[in-house]
């Protein structure tokens, strides 16, 4: 949204915009967006801006907001100094243990000495001598120490702790308490989602009563495989596909809770902040979807797969005369996939953004993250490995548990923090410098404002005046030399002369 100075009642306001300008800008943006299209009317755009004003996305020049008193007129508005959404996740400090792993090394009451677990220590000189005394002819007594066998409950807790640790690192949070109550995460659900899958990667449920009804599965399969669904022996009357689609929409629309659940709403909203980093966003979505109840995960897999296939099927007949198929998919199913318990007005925008990303990347997102699965399985094998215990030593040397981060120096941390925040600013400066659509005057004004706000970033891009002058070649033309003969005459004082009168 272009911001500039406006005057209202003999007073100037910086960095603001008229209501009509906001309608023009947003209406043009929605019309060119593939999720909306040219069908969006100006009246609908005004309604959306009313929601923006109500939820403090914008405010009037006096700082008032919270109502839907927005009209397509000349009233002035501005953006608030702080975002109405949650702040961006903070990076955890390196070297800090994120989540403690469960400790099964504490012996139970009545456990025999042969099955007593041992702890890891650093090798000292005495230990080295005992371990290597065979080289000088002394063989100390030793015996095998078996770790206590891990139960299914132990393995599920390992999956939970390591999965949450990885999610916390990917989101860049100091603690998951900001977005999630970890006590409500069911470790059994994570293991079932990771291992109980068929060849297509779809979750198989242990409780068959939680499966989708057969008629809904048939309807979804029919639309997903259109027009190759002759084996289902469905009728082919005109408008059949619209009736089937409406049946599916009505079924999912009557659910009391979205598929991503109310409990994980803040987690998925936090993941939306990573969409610019595609690989991290994919991993964050993968891990977050592992936390879902298996029946929710399976329904999400089937629904999103159907939506994606319909959207990319060029042979599929249009489901609406006025709305494109992809847009209709997002509008019809976004609320049953993601919404908050309070049902704020901004939920629709967040859900639409998430569902669009899910449709484009559903095969990766709804699969089990292989790297996480491998690391957890290796850790479980390590805990079950047989150890050796020597006489006179109550400890042994074992490999430490897997670590998710490594310590770096203070200088390196400061460098990463500085470069991480300067990269978007440098990209913004480059966009201003290379923009050929704005006038020279506006470009100079924007560059001057940027230089005042971020002098260090500006100095890197334009270290000398010559590098800045390259942007304005028309001003670098050589001016004609001054005629020297005009300066050779001596200065003549002013003499008052008598005017001639008739």
mmCIF file with all atom_site columns, C-alpha atoms in Angstrom, residues 28-229:
data_model
loop_
_atom_site.group_PDB
_atom_site.id
_atom_site.type_symbol
_atom_site.label_atom_id
_atom_site.label_alt_id
_atom_site.label_comp_id
_atom_site.label_asym_id
_atom_site.label_entity_id
_atom_site.label_seq_id
_atom_site.pdbx_PDB_ins_code
_atom_site.Cartn_x
_atom_site.Cartn_y
_atom_site.Cartn_z
_atom_site.occupancy
_atom_site.B_iso_or_equiv
_atom_site.pdbx_formal_charge
_atom_site.auth_seq_id
_atom_site.auth_comp_id
_atom_site.auth_asym_id
_atom_site.auth_atom_id
_atom_site.pdbx_PDB_model_num
ATOM 1   C CA . UNK A 1 28  ? -6.445  -4.482  -7.812  1.00 0.00 ? 28  UNK A CA 1
ATOM 2   C CA . UNK A 1 29  ? -4.404  -6.905  -5.682  1.00 0.00 ? 29  UNK A CA 1
ATOM 3   C CA . UNK A 1 30  ? -7.319  -9.299  -5.141  1.00 0.00 ? 30  UNK A CA 1
ATOM 4   C CA . UNK A 1 31  ? -8.228  -9.194  -8.802  1.00 0.00 ? 31  UNK A CA 1
ATOM 5   C CA . UNK A 1 32  ? -4.755  -10.361 -9.833  1.00 0.00 ? 32  UNK A CA 1
ATOM 6   C CA . UNK A 1 33  ? -4.521  -13.048 -7.122  1.00 0.00 ? 33  UNK A CA 1
ATOM 7   C CA . UNK A 1 34  ? -5.161  -16.615 -8.263  1.00 0.00 ? 34  UNK A CA 1
ATOM 8   C CA . UNK A 1 35  ? -7.133  -17.375 -5.093  1.00 0.00 ? 35  UNK A CA 1
ATOM 9   C CA . UNK A 1 36  ? -9.676  -14.613 -5.783  1.00 0.00 ? 36  UNK A CA 1
ATOM 10  C CA . UNK A 1 37  ? -9.642  -13.371 -9.385  1.00 0.00 ? 37  UNK A CA 1
ATOM 11  C CA . UNK A 1 38  ? -11.441 -10.581 -11.226 1.00 0.00 ? 38  UNK A CA 1
ATOM 12  C CA . UNK A 1 39  ? -14.804 -11.669 -9.765  1.00 0.00 ? 39  UNK A CA 1
ATOM 13  C CA . UNK A 1 40  ? -14.066 -9.685  -6.583  1.00 0.00 ? 40  UNK A CA 1
ATOM 14  C CA . UNK A 1 41  ? -16.210 -6.547  -6.476  1.00 0.00 ? 41  UNK A CA 1
ATOM 15  C CA . UNK A 1 42  ? -15.350 -3.179  -5.006  1.00 0.00 ? 42  UNK A CA 1
ATOM 16  C CA . UNK A 1 43  ? -18.067 -3.597  -2.374  1.00 0.00 ? 43  UNK A CA 1
ATOM 17  C CA . UNK A 1 44  ? -16.492 -6.890  -1.238  1.00 0.00 ? 44  UNK A CA 1
ATOM 18  C CA . UNK A 1 45  ? -13.147 -5.118  -0.971  1.00 0.00 ? 45  UNK A CA 1
ATOM 19  C CA . UNK A 1 46  ? -14.711 -2.473  1.297   1.00 0.00 ? 46  UNK A CA 1
ATOM 20  C CA . UNK A 1 47  ? -16.126 -5.243  3.523   1.00 0.00 ? 47  UNK A CA 1
ATOM 21  C CA . UNK A 1 48  ? -12.675 -6.802  3.821   1.00 0.00 ? 48  UNK A CA 1
ATOM 22  C CA . UNK A 1 49  ? -11.165 -3.430  4.789   1.00 0.00 ? 49  UNK A CA 1
ATOM 23  C CA . UNK A 1 50  ? -13.853 -3.107  7.450   1.00 0.00 ? 50  UNK A CA 1
ATOM 24  C CA . UNK A 1 51  ? -12.574 -6.384  8.899   1.00 0.00 ? 51  UNK A CA 1
ATOM 25  C CA . UNK A 1 52  ? -9.044  -4.966  8.761   1.00 0.00 ? 52  UNK A CA 1
ATOM 26  C CA . UNK A 1 53  ? -10.131 -1.909  10.733  1.00 0.00 ? 53  UNK A CA 1
ATOM 27  C CA . UNK A 1 54  ? -12.000 -4.022  13.276  1.00 0.00 ? 54  UNK A CA 1
ATOM 28  C CA . UNK A 1 55  ? -8.983  -6.295  13.905  1.00 0.00 ? 55  UNK A CA 1
ATOM 29  C CA . UNK A 1 56  ? -6.430  -3.414  14.004  1.00 0.00 ? 56  UNK A CA 1
ATOM 30  C CA . UNK A 1 57  ? -4.697  -4.224  10.740  1.00 0.00 ? 57  UNK A CA 1
ATOM 31  C CA . UNK A 1 58  ? -5.298  -0.520  10.005  1.00 0.00 ? 58  UNK A CA 1
ATOM 32  C CA . UNK A 1 59  ? -6.387  2.440   12.141  1.00 0.00 ? 59  UNK A CA 1
ATOM 33  C CA . UNK A 1 60  ? -7.490  5.990   11.474  1.00 0.00 ? 60  UNK A CA 1
ATOM 34  C CA . UNK A 1 61  ? -5.034  8.863   11.816  1.00 0.00 ? 61  UNK A CA 1
ATOM 35  C CA . UNK A 1 62  ? -6.139  9.398   15.419  1.00 0.00 ? 62  UNK A CA 1
ATOM 36  C CA . UNK A 1 63  ? -5.376  5.786   16.342  1.00 0.00 ? 63  UNK A CA 1
ATOM 37  C CA . UNK A 1 64  ? -8.997  4.589   16.543  1.00 0.00 ? 64  UNK A CA 1
ATOM 38  C CA . UNK A 1 65  ? -9.975  1.042   15.508  1.00 0.00 ? 65  UNK A CA 1
ATOM 39  C CA . UNK A 1 66  ? -12.192 -1.868  16.611  1.00 0.00 ? 66  UNK A CA 1
ATOM 40  C CA . UNK A 1 67  ? -15.299 -1.013  14.582  1.00 0.00 ? 67  UNK A CA 1
ATOM 41  C CA . UNK A 1 68  ? -16.298 -1.586  10.962  1.00 0.00 ? 68  UNK A CA 1
ATOM 42  C CA . UNK A 1 69  ? -16.837 2.120   10.294  1.00 0.00 ? 69  UNK A CA 1
ATOM 43  C CA . UNK A 1 70  ? -14.921 2.133   6.994   1.00 0.00 ? 70  UNK A CA 1
ATOM 44  C CA . UNK A 1 71  ? -16.299 3.775   3.866   1.00 0.00 ? 71  UNK A CA 1
ATOM 45  C CA . UNK A 1 72  ? -15.016 4.289   0.343   1.00 0.00 ? 72  UNK A CA 1
ATOM 46  C CA . UNK A 1 73  ? -14.274 7.996   0.849   1.00 0.00 ? 73  UNK A CA 1
ATOM 47  C CA . UNK A 1 74  ? -11.452 10.418  1.639   1.00 0.00 ? 74  UNK A CA 1
ATOM 48  C CA . UNK A 1 75  ? -10.923 9.624   5.340   1.00 0.00 ? 75  UNK A CA 1
ATOM 49  C CA . UNK A 1 76  ? -7.289  9.056   6.274   1.00 0.00 ? 76  UNK A CA 1
ATOM 50  C CA . UNK A 1 77  ? -5.940  5.786   7.704   1.00 0.00 ? 77  UNK A CA 1
ATOM 51  C CA . UNK A 1 78  ? -2.551  4.358   8.574   1.00 0.00 ? 78  UNK A CA 1
ATOM 52  C CA . UNK A 1 79  ? -0.933  1.109   9.638   1.00 0.00 ? 79  UNK A CA 1
ATOM 53  C CA . UNK A 1 80  ? -0.450  0.583   13.402  1.00 0.00 ? 80  UNK A CA 1
ATOM 54  C CA . UNK A 1 81  ? 3.130   0.576   14.734  1.00 0.00 ? 81  UNK A CA 1
ATOM 55  C CA . UNK A 1 82  ? 2.827   -3.078  15.851  1.00 0.00 ? 82  UNK A CA 1
ATOM 56  C CA . UNK A 1 83  ? 1.400   -6.117  14.056  1.00 0.00 ? 83  UNK A CA 1
ATOM 57  C CA . UNK A 1 84  ? -2.001  -7.471  15.209  1.00 0.00 ? 84  UNK A CA 1
ATOM 58  C CA . UNK A 1 85  ? -0.689  -11.026 14.818  1.00 0.00 ? 85  UNK A CA 1
ATOM 59  C CA . UNK A 1 86  ? 1.819   -12.870 16.982  1.00 0.00 ? 86  UNK A CA 1
ATOM 60  C CA . UNK A 1 87  ? 5.408   -11.681 16.831  1.00 0.00 ? 87  UNK A CA 1
ATOM 61  C CA . UNK A 1 88  ? 7.940   -13.593 14.789  1.00 0.00 ? 88  UNK A CA 1
ATOM 62  C CA . UNK A 1 89  ? 9.516   -16.556 16.602  1.00 0.00 ? 89  UNK A CA 1
ATOM 63  C CA . UNK A 1 90  ? 12.758  -15.878 18.424  1.00 0.00 ? 90  UNK A CA 1
ATOM 64  C CA . UNK A 1 91  ? 15.822  -18.014 17.835  1.00 0.00 ? 91  UNK A CA 1
ATOM 65  C CA . UNK A 1 92  ? 16.854  -20.152 20.792  1.00 0.00 ? 92  UNK A CA 1
ATOM 66  C CA . UNK A 1 93  ? 20.189  -19.415 22.394  1.00 0.00 ? 93  UNK A CA 1
ATOM 67  C CA . UNK A 1 94  ? 22.761  -21.984 21.329  1.00 0.00 ? 94  UNK A CA 1
ATOM 68  C CA . UNK A 1 95  ? 23.987  -24.473 23.854  1.00 0.00 ? 95  UNK A CA 1
ATOM 69  C CA . UNK A 1 96  ? 20.711  -24.307 25.755  1.00 0.00 ? 96  UNK A CA 1
ATOM 70  C CA . UNK A 1 97  ? 18.963  -27.633 26.237  1.00 0.00 ? 97  UNK A CA 1
ATOM 71  C CA . UNK A 1 98  ? 15.541  -27.297 24.713  1.00 0.00 ? 98  UNK A CA 1
ATOM 72  C CA . UNK A 1 99  ? 13.540  -30.168 26.132  1.00 0.00 ? 99  UNK A CA 1
ATOM 73  C CA . UNK A 1 100 ? 14.897  -32.750 28.534  1.00 0.00 ? 100 UNK A CA 1
ATOM 74  C CA . UNK A 1 101 ? 14.740  -36.320 27.399  1.00 0.00 ? 101 UNK A CA 1
ATOM 75  C CA . UNK A 1 102 ? 13.113  -38.864 29.720  1.00 0.00 ? 102 UNK A CA 1
ATOM 76  C CA . UNK A 1 103 ? 15.641  -40.650 31.914  1.00 0.00 ? 103 UNK A CA 1
ATOM 77  C CA . UNK A 1 104 ? 15.309  -44.409 32.117  1.00 0.00 ? 104 UNK A CA 1
ATOM 78  C CA . UNK A 1 105 ? 18.755  -44.923 33.676  1.00 0.00 ? 105 UNK A CA 1
ATOM 79  C CA . UNK A 1 106 ? 17.456  -44.739 37.229  1.00 0.00 ? 106 UNK A CA 1
ATOM 80  C CA . UNK A 1 107 ? 17.193  -48.341 38.492  1.00 0.00 ? 107 UNK A CA 1
ATOM 81  C CA . UNK A 1 108 ? 13.879  -49.577 39.741  1.00 0.00 ? 108 UNK A CA 1
ATOM 82  C CA . UNK A 1 109 ? 13.519  -51.060 43.213  1.00 0.00 ? 109 UNK A CA 1
ATOM 83  C CA . UNK A 1 110 ? 14.565  -54.697 43.247  1.00 0.00 ? 110 UNK A CA 1
ATOM 84  C CA . UNK A 1 111 ? 16.588  -54.498 40.013  1.00 0.00 ? 111 UNK A CA 1
ATOM 85  C CA . UNK A 1 112 ? 19.576  -56.831 40.034  1.00 0.00 ? 112 UNK A CA 1
ATOM 86  C CA . UNK A 1 113 ? 23.132  -55.556 39.673  1.00 0.00 ? 113 UNK A CA 1
ATOM 87  C CA . UNK A 1 114 ? 23.524  -57.238 36.282  1.00 0.00 ? 114 UNK A CA 1
ATOM 88  C CA . UNK A 1 115 ? 20.733  -55.082 34.864  1.00 0.00 ? 115 UNK A CA 1
ATOM 89  C CA . UNK A 1 116 ? 21.727  -51.828 36.536  1.00 0.00 ? 116 UNK A CA 1
ATOM 90  C CA . UNK A 1 117 ? 22.069  -49.098 33.878  1.00 0.00 ? 117 UNK A CA 1
ATOM 91  C CA . UNK A 1 118 ? 25.231  -47.020 33.847  1.00 0.00 ? 118 UNK A CA 1
ATOM 92  C CA . UNK A 1 119 ? 26.007  -43.374 33.067  1.00 0.00 ? 119 UNK A CA 1
ATOM 93  C CA . UNK A 1 120 ? 28.431  -41.722 30.668  1.00 0.00 ? 120 UNK A CA 1
ATOM 94  C CA . UNK A 1 121 ? 31.630  -40.073 31.954  1.00 0.00 ? 121 UNK A CA 1
ATOM 95  C CA . UNK A 1 122 ? 34.840  -38.707 30.532  1.00 0.00 ? 122 UNK A CA 1
ATOM 96  C CA . UNK A 1 123 ? 37.837  -41.104 30.529  1.00 0.00 ? 123 UNK A CA 1
ATOM 97  C CA . UNK A 1 124 ? 40.434  -40.277 33.233  1.00 0.00 ? 124 UNK A CA 1
ATOM 98  C CA . UNK A 1 125 ? 43.931  -41.682 33.676  1.00 0.00 ? 125 UNK A CA 1
ATOM 99  C CA . UNK A 1 126 ? 42.908  -44.363 36.173  1.00 0.00 ? 126 UNK A CA 1
ATOM 100 C CA . UNK A 1 127 ? 40.093  -45.506 33.927  1.00 0.00 ? 127 UNK A CA 1
ATOM 101 C CA . UNK A 1 128 ? 42.444  -45.584 30.955  1.00 0.00 ? 128 UNK A CA 1
ATOM 102 C CA . UNK A 1 129 ? 44.899  -47.741 32.885  1.00 0.00 ? 129 UNK A CA 1
ATOM 103 C CA . UNK A 1 130 ? 42.215  -50.257 33.846  1.00 0.00 ? 130 UNK A CA 1
ATOM 104 C CA . UNK A 1 131 ? 40.777  -50.424 30.350  1.00 0.00 ? 131 UNK A CA 1
ATOM 105 C CA . UNK A 1 132 ? 44.155  -50.951 28.721  1.00 0.00 ? 132 UNK A CA 1
ATOM 106 C CA . UNK A 1 133 ? 45.951  -52.980 31.395  1.00 0.00 ? 133 UNK A CA 1
ATOM 107 C CA . UNK A 1 134 ? 45.801  -56.009 29.131  1.00 0.00 ? 134 UNK A CA 1
ATOM 108 C CA . UNK A 1 135 ? 48.767  -54.460 27.308  1.00 0.00 ? 135 UNK A CA 1
ATOM 109 C CA . UNK A 1 136 ? 50.970  -54.984 30.404  1.00 0.00 ? 136 UNK A CA 1
ATOM 110 C CA . UNK A 1 137 ? 49.656  -58.407 31.262  1.00 0.00 ? 137 UNK A CA 1
ATOM 111 C CA . UNK A 1 138 ? 46.878  -57.559 33.719  1.00 0.00 ? 138 UNK A CA 1
ATOM 112 C CA . UNK A 1 139 ? 43.357  -58.554 32.724  1.00 0.00 ? 139 UNK A CA 1
ATOM 113 C CA . UNK A 1 140 ? 40.745  -56.915 34.951  1.00 0.00 ? 140 UNK A CA 1
ATOM 114 C CA . UNK A 1 141 ? 37.427  -58.616 35.529  1.00 0.00 ? 141 UNK A CA 1
ATOM 115 C CA . UNK A 1 142 ? 34.635  -57.365 33.334  1.00 0.00 ? 142 UNK A CA 1
ATOM 116 C CA . UNK A 1 143 ? 31.065  -58.287 32.518  1.00 0.00 ? 143 UNK A CA 1
ATOM 117 C CA . UNK A 1 144 ? 28.318  -57.348 30.117  1.00 0.00 ? 144 UNK A CA 1
ATOM 118 C CA . UNK A 1 145 ? 25.718  -54.900 31.396  1.00 0.00 ? 145 UNK A CA 1
ATOM 119 C CA . UNK A 1 146 ? 22.338  -55.097 29.703  1.00 0.00 ? 146 UNK A CA 1
ATOM 120 C CA . UNK A 1 147 ? 20.222  -51.981 29.541  1.00 0.00 ? 147 UNK A CA 1
ATOM 121 C CA . UNK A 1 148 ? 16.742  -52.262 30.920  1.00 0.00 ? 148 UNK A CA 1
ATOM 122 C CA . UNK A 1 149 ? 14.401  -53.205 28.116  1.00 0.00 ? 149 UNK A CA 1
ATOM 123 C CA . UNK A 1 150 ? 12.436  -50.226 26.814  1.00 0.00 ? 150 UNK A CA 1
ATOM 124 C CA . UNK A 1 151 ? 8.698   -50.577 26.954  1.00 0.00 ? 151 UNK A CA 1
ATOM 125 C CA . UNK A 1 152 ? 6.307   -49.303 24.317  1.00 0.00 ? 152 UNK A CA 1
ATOM 126 C CA . UNK A 1 153 ? 5.480   -46.438 26.657  1.00 0.00 ? 153 UNK A CA 1
ATOM 127 C CA . UNK A 1 154 ? 9.180   -45.505 26.860  1.00 0.00 ? 154 UNK A CA 1
ATOM 128 C CA . UNK A 1 155 ? 9.511   -45.480 23.070  1.00 0.00 ? 155 UNK A CA 1
ATOM 129 C CA . UNK A 1 156 ? 6.401   -43.315 22.703  1.00 0.00 ? 156 UNK A CA 1
ATOM 130 C CA . UNK A 1 157 ? 7.819   -40.767 25.162  1.00 0.00 ? 157 UNK A CA 1
ATOM 131 C CA . UNK A 1 158 ? 11.089  -40.694 23.218  1.00 0.00 ? 158 UNK A CA 1
ATOM 132 C CA . UNK A 1 159 ? 9.131   -39.954 20.049  1.00 0.00 ? 159 UNK A CA 1
ATOM 133 C CA . UNK A 1 160 ? 7.216   -37.179 21.770  1.00 0.00 ? 160 UNK A CA 1
ATOM 134 C CA . UNK A 1 161 ? 10.233  -35.483 23.340  1.00 0.00 ? 161 UNK A CA 1
ATOM 135 C CA . UNK A 1 162 ? 12.430  -35.606 20.232  1.00 0.00 ? 162 UNK A CA 1
ATOM 136 C CA . UNK A 1 163 ? 9.571   -34.557 17.932  1.00 0.00 ? 163 UNK A CA 1
ATOM 137 C CA . UNK A 1 164 ? 8.750   -31.526 20.081  1.00 0.00 ? 164 UNK A CA 1
ATOM 138 C CA . UNK A 1 165 ? 12.450  -30.651 20.326  1.00 0.00 ? 165 UNK A CA 1
ATOM 139 C CA . UNK A 1 166 ? 12.765  -30.651 16.566  1.00 0.00 ? 166 UNK A CA 1
ATOM 140 C CA . UNK A 1 167 ? 9.582   -28.611 16.139  1.00 0.00 ? 167 UNK A CA 1
ATOM 141 C CA . UNK A 1 168 ? 10.841  -26.035 18.615  1.00 0.00 ? 168 UNK A CA 1
ATOM 142 C CA . UNK A 1 169 ? 14.109  -25.686 16.724  1.00 0.00 ? 169 UNK A CA 1
ATOM 143 C CA . UNK A 1 170 ? 12.440  -25.353 13.311  1.00 0.00 ? 170 UNK A CA 1
ATOM 144 C CA . UNK A 1 171 ? 10.019  -22.702 14.596  1.00 0.00 ? 171 UNK A CA 1
ATOM 145 C CA . UNK A 1 172 ? 12.911  -20.856 16.270  1.00 0.00 ? 172 UNK A CA 1
ATOM 146 C CA . UNK A 1 173 ? 11.177  -20.551 19.644  1.00 0.00 ? 173 UNK A CA 1
ATOM 147 C CA . UNK A 1 174 ? 12.727  -20.354 23.095  1.00 0.00 ? 174 UNK A CA 1
ATOM 148 C CA . UNK A 1 175 ? 9.885   -22.506 24.358  1.00 0.00 ? 175 UNK A CA 1
ATOM 149 C CA . UNK A 1 176 ? 6.877   -24.245 22.846  1.00 0.00 ? 176 UNK A CA 1
ATOM 150 C CA . UNK A 1 177 ? 4.785   -22.934 25.735  1.00 0.00 ? 177 UNK A CA 1
ATOM 151 C CA . UNK A 1 178 ? 4.175   -19.822 23.613  1.00 0.00 ? 178 UNK A CA 1
ATOM 152 C CA . UNK A 1 179 ? 2.095   -21.805 21.105  1.00 0.00 ? 179 UNK A CA 1
ATOM 153 C CA . UNK A 1 180 ? 1.352   -25.213 22.612  1.00 0.00 ? 180 UNK A CA 1
ATOM 154 C CA . UNK A 1 181 ? 0.535   -27.010 25.855  1.00 0.00 ? 181 UNK A CA 1
ATOM 155 C CA . UNK A 1 182 ? 2.892   -29.985 25.486  1.00 0.00 ? 182 UNK A CA 1
ATOM 156 C CA . UNK A 1 183 ? 1.086   -31.919 28.212  1.00 0.00 ? 183 UNK A CA 1
ATOM 157 C CA . UNK A 1 184 ? -1.885  -32.313 25.883  1.00 0.00 ? 184 UNK A CA 1
ATOM 158 C CA . UNK A 1 185 ? 0.233   -33.859 23.098  1.00 0.00 ? 185 UNK A CA 1
ATOM 159 C CA . UNK A 1 186 ? -0.524  -37.579 22.878  1.00 0.00 ? 186 UNK A CA 1
ATOM 160 C CA . UNK A 1 187 ? 2.680   -39.561 22.298  1.00 0.00 ? 187 UNK A CA 1
ATOM 161 C CA . UNK A 1 188 ? 0.685   -42.594 21.092  1.00 0.00 ? 188 UNK A CA 1
ATOM 162 C CA . UNK A 1 189 ? -0.763  -40.521 18.242  1.00 0.00 ? 189 UNK A CA 1
ATOM 163 C CA . UNK A 1 190 ? 2.725   -39.574 17.012  1.00 0.00 ? 190 UNK A CA 1
ATOM 164 C CA . UNK A 1 191 ? 3.884   -43.214 16.857  1.00 0.00 ? 191 UNK A CA 1
ATOM 165 C CA . UNK A 1 192 ? 0.688   -44.352 15.126  1.00 0.00 ? 192 UNK A CA 1
ATOM 166 C CA . UNK A 1 193 ? 0.998   -41.597 12.506  1.00 0.00 ? 193 UNK A CA 1
ATOM 167 C CA . UNK A 1 194 ? 4.632   -42.547 11.874  1.00 0.00 ? 194 UNK A CA 1
ATOM 168 C CA . UNK A 1 195 ? 4.249   -46.328 11.527  1.00 0.00 ? 195 UNK A CA 1
ATOM 169 C CA . UNK A 1 196 ? 0.607   -47.222 10.806  1.00 0.00 ? 196 UNK A CA 1
ATOM 170 C CA . UNK A 1 197 ? 0.523   -46.175 7.144   1.00 0.00 ? 197 UNK A CA 1
ATOM 171 C CA . UNK A 1 198 ? -0.331  -47.931 3.881   1.00 0.00 ? 198 UNK A CA 1
ATOM 172 C CA . UNK A 1 199 ? 1.610   -47.928 0.609   1.00 0.00 ? 199 UNK A CA 1
ATOM 173 C CA . UNK A 1 200 ? 0.199   -44.535 -0.343  1.00 0.00 ? 200 UNK A CA 1
ATOM 174 C CA . UNK A 1 201 ? 1.314   -43.033 2.987   1.00 0.00 ? 201 UNK A CA 1
ATOM 175 C CA . UNK A 1 202 ? -2.269  -42.751 4.315   1.00 0.00 ? 202 UNK A CA 1
ATOM 176 C CA . UNK A 1 203 ? -2.745  -43.468 8.024   1.00 0.00 ? 203 UNK A CA 1
ATOM 177 C CA . UNK A 1 204 ? -4.480  -46.762 8.873   1.00 0.00 ? 204 UNK A CA 1
ATOM 178 C CA . UNK A 1 205 ? -6.716  -46.563 11.932  1.00 0.00 ? 205 UNK A CA 1
ATOM 179 C CA . UNK A 1 206 ? -6.819  -49.179 14.653  1.00 0.00 ? 206 UNK A CA 1
ATOM 180 C CA . UNK A 1 207 ? -10.355 -48.148 15.617  1.00 0.00 ? 207 UNK A CA 1
ATOM 181 C CA . UNK A 1 208 ? -12.427 -48.773 12.482  1.00 0.00 ? 208 UNK A CA 1
ATOM 182 C CA . UNK A 1 209 ? -15.415 -46.942 13.958  1.00 0.00 ? 209 UNK A CA 1
ATOM 183 C CA . UNK A 1 210 ? -13.560 -43.652 13.389  1.00 0.00 ? 210 UNK A CA 1
ATOM 184 C CA . UNK A 1 211 ? -13.242 -44.201 9.644   1.00 0.00 ? 211 UNK A CA 1
ATOM 185 C CA . UNK A 1 212 ? -15.075 -41.960 7.181   1.00 0.00 ? 212 UNK A CA 1
ATOM 186 C CA . UNK A 1 213 ? -18.454 -43.303 6.048   1.00 0.00 ? 213 UNK A CA 1
ATOM 187 C CA . UNK A 1 214 ? -18.269 -45.471 2.959   1.00 0.00 ? 214 UNK A CA 1
ATOM 188 C CA . UNK A 1 215 ? -20.515 -43.169 0.917   1.00 0.00 ? 215 UNK A CA 1
ATOM 189 C CA . UNK A 1 216 ? -18.277 -40.171 1.639   1.00 0.00 ? 216 UNK A CA 1
ATOM 190 C CA . UNK A 1 217 ? -15.181 -42.137 0.641   1.00 0.00 ? 217 UNK A CA 1
ATOM 191 C CA . UNK A 1 218 ? -16.890 -43.168 -2.594  1.00 0.00 ? 218 UNK A CA 1
ATOM 192 C CA . UNK A 1 219 ? -17.879 -39.573 -3.337  1.00 0.00 ? 219 UNK A CA 1
ATOM 193 C CA . UNK A 1 220 ? -14.345 -38.269 -2.689  1.00 0.00 ? 220 UNK A CA 1
ATOM 194 C CA . UNK A 1 221 ? -12.799 -41.047 -4.773  1.00 0.00 ? 221 UNK A CA 1
ATOM 195 C CA . UNK A 1 222 ? -15.191 -40.274 -7.630  1.00 0.00 ? 222 UNK A CA 1
ATOM 196 C CA . UNK A 1 223 ? -14.221 -36.575 -7.808  1.00 0.00 ? 223 UNK A CA 1
ATOM 197 C CA . UNK A 1 224 ? -10.513 -37.210 -7.176  1.00 0.00 ? 224 UNK A CA 1
ATOM 198 C CA . UNK A 1 225 ? -10.297 -39.672 -10.094 1.00 0.00 ? 225 UNK A CA 1
ATOM 199 C CA . UNK A 1 226 ? -12.622 -37.790 -12.454 1.00 0.00 ? 226 UNK A CA 1
ATOM 200 C CA . UNK A 1 227 ? -13.448 -38.767 -15.175 1.00 0.00 ? 227 UNK A CA 1
ATOM 201 C CA . UNK A 1 228 ? -11.862 -42.217 -14.660 1.00 0.00 ? 228 UNK A CA 1
ATOM 202 C CA . UNK A 1 229 ? -14.495 -43.429 -12.204 1.00 0.00 ? 229 UNK A CA 1
#
